[in-house]
């Protein structure tokens, strides 16, 4: 598990995205989130992967929710917003998991 940081994109500024190589489970600190959350952009070049943003909430019985899976093809780009609600209040981080070999998989995080 690796703690990752997002980039800030300023209005009118030219920005070079910083690619992150994922591990099976990465975390994003609450301080990396903007007012709307973080935009996650997954880029694949030969390896498909499934991406899941874990839900820190639970049912009244204490069962974790079933978060949706973002299926990224072997070659392509997918994006999703990670909302502030994904931050676990007990740890102060949001957790993102990636499946598969992860060869040729990178992602970017942008504050929004």
PDB file of C-alpha atoms in Angstrom:
ATOM      1  CA  UNK A   1       0.000   0.000   0.000  1.00  0.00           C
ATOM      2  CA  UNK A   2       1.379   3.375  -0.997  1.00  0.00           C
ATOM      3  CA  UNK A   3       0.229   6.839   0.072  1.00  0.00           C
ATOM      4  CA  UNK A   4      -0.246   8.950  -3.068  1.00  0.00           C
ATOM      5  CA  UNK A   5      -0.600  12.717  -3.570  1.00  0.00           C
ATOM      6  CA  UNK A   6      -2.760  14.538  -6.110  1.00  0.00           C
ATOM      7  CA  UNK A   7      -1.798  17.397  -8.426  1.00  0.00           C
ATOM      8  CA  UNK A   8      -3.377  20.815  -8.328  1.00  0.00           C
ATOM      9  CA  UNK A   9      -4.412  22.223 -11.702  1.00  0.00           C
ATOM     10  CA  UNK A  10      -4.780  26.009 -11.723  1.00  0.00           C
ATOM     11  CA  UNK A  11      -7.102  27.839 -14.103  1.00  0.00           C
ATOM     12  CA  UNK A  12      -5.220  28.883 -17.226  1.00  0.00           C
ATOM     13  CA  UNK A  13      -2.080  26.995 -16.232  1.00  0.00           C
ATOM     14  CA  UNK A  14      -0.448  24.351 -18.401  1.00  0.00           C
ATOM     15  CA  UNK A  15       0.087  21.186 -16.411  1.00  0.00           C
ATOM     16  CA  UNK A  16       2.089  18.050 -17.152  1.00  0.00           C
ATOM     17  CA  UNK A  17       0.338  15.112 -15.509  1.00  0.00           C
ATOM     18  CA  UNK A  18       2.387  13.109 -13.032  1.00  0.00           C
ATOM     19  CA  UNK A  19       1.884   9.399 -13.728  1.00  0.00           C
ATOM     20  CA  UNK A  20       1.658   7.096 -10.706  1.00  0.00           C
ATOM     21  CA  UNK A  21       2.397   3.371 -10.898  1.00  0.00           C
ATOM     22  CA  UNK A  22      -0.239   1.611  -8.802  1.00  0.00           C
ATOM     23  CA  UNK A  23       0.204  -1.076  -6.220  1.00  0.00           C
ATOM     24  CA  UNK A  24      -2.605  -3.500  -5.432  1.00  0.00           C
ATOM     25  CA  UNK A  25      -3.915  -0.986  -2.880  1.00  0.00           C
ATOM     26  CA  UNK A  26      -3.082   2.737  -2.739  1.00  0.00           C
ATOM     27  CA  UNK A  27      -4.267   5.405  -0.330  1.00  0.00           C
ATOM     28  CA  UNK A  28      -4.942   9.094  -0.845  1.00  0.00           C
ATOM     29  CA  UNK A  29      -4.709  11.489   2.106  1.00  0.00           C
ATOM     30  CA  UNK A  30      -7.602  13.825   2.847  1.00  0.00           C
ATOM     31  CA  UNK A  31      -5.195  16.741   2.297  1.00  0.00           C
ATOM     32  CA  UNK A  32      -4.926  15.714  -1.388  1.00  0.00           C
ATOM     33  CA  UNK A  33      -8.659  16.262  -1.947  1.00  0.00           C
ATOM     34  CA  UNK A  34     -10.182  19.411  -3.376  1.00  0.00           C
ATOM     35  CA  UNK A  35     -13.655  20.712  -2.434  1.00  0.00           C
ATOM     36  CA  UNK A  36     -15.311  18.195  -4.818  1.00  0.00           C
ATOM     37  CA  UNK A  37     -12.807  15.361  -4.365  1.00  0.00           C
ATOM     38  CA  UNK A  38     -10.091  13.922  -6.606  1.00  0.00           C
ATOM     39  CA  UNK A  39     -10.297  12.975 -10.282  1.00  0.00           C
ATOM     40  CA  UNK A  40      -8.739   9.547 -10.901  1.00  0.00           C
ATOM     41  CA  UNK A  41      -7.582   8.930 -14.500  1.00  0.00           C
ATOM     42  CA  UNK A  42      -6.434   5.360 -15.224  1.00  0.00           C
ATOM     43  CA  UNK A  43      -4.258   4.715 -18.308  1.00  0.00           C
ATOM     44  CA  UNK A  44      -3.660   1.160 -19.540  1.00  0.00           C
ATOM     45  CA  UNK A  45      -1.178   0.093 -22.223  1.00  0.00           C
ATOM     46  CA  UNK A  46      -1.553  -3.652 -22.609  1.00  0.00           C
ATOM     47  CA  UNK A  47      -3.007  -4.844 -19.304  1.00  0.00           C
ATOM     48  CA  UNK A  48      -6.654  -4.652 -18.253  1.00  0.00           C
ATOM     49  CA  UNK A  49      -7.366  -3.800 -14.634  1.00  0.00           C
ATOM     50  CA  UNK A  50     -10.346  -3.294 -12.362  1.00  0.00           C
ATOM     51  CA  UNK A  51     -10.289  -0.254 -10.085  1.00  0.00           C
ATOM     52  CA  UNK A  52     -12.353   0.010  -6.904  1.00  0.00           C
ATOM     53  CA  UNK A  53     -12.641   3.019  -4.592  1.00  0.00           C
ATOM     54  CA  UNK A  54     -13.425   1.503  -1.205  1.00  0.00           C
ATOM     55  CA  UNK A  55     -16.419   2.784   0.722  1.00  0.00           C
ATOM     56  CA  UNK A  56     -15.450   3.567   4.329  1.00  0.00           C
ATOM     57  CA  UNK A  57     -19.094   3.452   5.438  1.00  0.00           C
ATOM     58  CA  UNK A  58     -20.967   0.504   6.785  1.00  0.00           C
ATOM     59  CA  UNK A  59     -24.497  -0.664   7.315  1.00  0.00           C
ATOM     60  CA  UNK A  60     -26.103  -0.492  10.760  1.00  0.00           C
ATOM     61  CA  UNK A  61     -24.879  -4.078  11.231  1.00  0.00           C
ATOM     62  CA  UNK A  62     -21.299  -3.015  10.498  1.00  0.00           C
ATOM     63  CA  UNK A  63     -21.062  -4.567   7.022  1.00  0.00           C
ATOM     64  CA  UNK A  64     -19.024  -2.713   4.444  1.00  0.00           C
ATOM     65  CA  UNK A  65     -20.784  -1.453   1.321  1.00  0.00           C
ATOM     66  CA  UNK A  66     -20.258  -2.962  -2.130  1.00  0.00           C
ATOM     67  CA  UNK A  67     -18.513  -0.253  -4.158  1.00  0.00           C
ATOM     68  CA  UNK A  68     -18.758  -0.264  -7.966  1.00  0.00           C
ATOM     69  CA  UNK A  69     -15.874  -1.476 -10.113  1.00  0.00           C
ATOM     70  CA  UNK A  70     -14.342   0.653 -12.863  1.00  0.00           C
ATOM     71  CA  UNK A  71     -13.241  -1.771 -15.598  1.00  0.00           C
ATOM     72  CA  UNK A  72     -10.271  -0.414 -17.548  1.00  0.00           C
ATOM     73  CA  UNK A  73      -9.574  -2.222 -20.845  1.00  0.00           C
ATOM     74  CA  UNK A  74      -6.162  -3.579 -21.869  1.00  0.00           C
ATOM     75  CA  UNK A  75      -5.478  -0.374 -23.783  1.00  0.00           C
ATOM     76  CA  UNK A  76      -7.417   2.760 -22.968  1.00  0.00           C
ATOM     77  CA  UNK A  77      -8.262   5.501 -20.505  1.00  0.00           C
ATOM     78  CA  UNK A  78     -10.968   5.635 -17.832  1.00  0.00           C
ATOM     79  CA  UNK A  79     -11.829   8.387 -15.329  1.00  0.00           C
ATOM     80  CA  UNK A  80     -13.854   8.573 -12.160  1.00  0.00           C
ATOM     81  CA  UNK A  81     -14.391  11.095  -9.393  1.00  0.00           C
ATOM     82  CA  UNK A  82     -13.357  10.019  -5.914  1.00  0.00           C
ATOM     83  CA  UNK A  83     -15.702  11.994  -3.650  1.00  0.00           C
ATOM     84  CA  UNK A  84     -14.883  13.310  -0.187  1.00  0.00           C
ATOM     85  CA  UNK A  85     -17.193  10.618   1.199  1.00  0.00           C
ATOM     86  CA  UNK A  86     -14.548   8.010   0.236  1.00  0.00           C
ATOM     87  CA  UNK A  87     -12.246   9.310   2.994  1.00  0.00           C
ATOM     88  CA  UNK A  88     -12.301   7.038   6.027  1.00  0.00           C
ATOM     89  CA  UNK A  89     -12.816   9.337   9.036  1.00  0.00           C
ATOM     90  CA  UNK A  90     -10.866   6.955  11.296  1.00  0.00           C
ATOM     91  CA  UNK A  91      -7.723   6.966   9.129  1.00  0.00           C
ATOM     92  CA  UNK A  92      -8.006  10.195   7.102  1.00  0.00           C
ATOM     93  CA  UNK A  93      -7.357   8.409   3.790  1.00  0.00           C
ATOM     94  CA  UNK A  94      -9.331   7.031   0.856  1.00  0.00           C
ATOM     95  CA  UNK A  95      -8.312   3.608  -0.470  1.00  0.00           C
ATOM     96  CA  UNK A  96      -8.209   2.574  -4.130  1.00  0.00           C
ATOM     97  CA  UNK A  97      -7.540  -1.021  -5.188  1.00  0.00           C
ATOM     98  CA  UNK A  98      -6.275  -2.314  -8.542  1.00  0.00           C
ATOM     99  CA  UNK A  99      -6.526  -5.897  -9.796  1.00  0.00           C
ATOM    100  CA  UNK A 100      -4.309  -7.894 -12.116  1.00  0.00           C
ATOM    101  CA  UNK A 101      -0.628  -7.788 -13.033  1.00  0.00           C
ATOM    102  CA  UNK A 102      -0.623  -3.947 -13.359  1.00  0.00           C
ATOM    103  CA  UNK A 103       2.133  -4.034 -16.003  1.00  0.00           C
ATOM    104  CA  UNK A 104       1.554  -0.996 -18.227  1.00  0.00           C
ATOM    105  CA  UNK A 105      -0.999   0.530 -15.833  1.00  0.00           C
ATOM    106  CA  UNK A 106      -0.550   4.084 -14.529  1.00  0.00           C
ATOM    107  CA  UNK A 107      -2.899   6.667 -13.109  1.00  0.00           C
ATOM    108  CA  UNK A 108      -3.128  10.359 -12.355  1.00  0.00           C
ATOM    109  CA  UNK A 109      -4.807  12.155  -9.461  1.00  0.00           C
ATOM    110  CA  UNK A 110      -6.054  15.716  -9.804  1.00  0.00           C
ATOM    111  CA  UNK A 111      -7.642  17.835  -7.091  1.00  0.00           C
ATOM    112  CA  UNK A 112     -11.088  19.086  -8.097  1.00  0.00           C
TER     113      UNK A 112
END
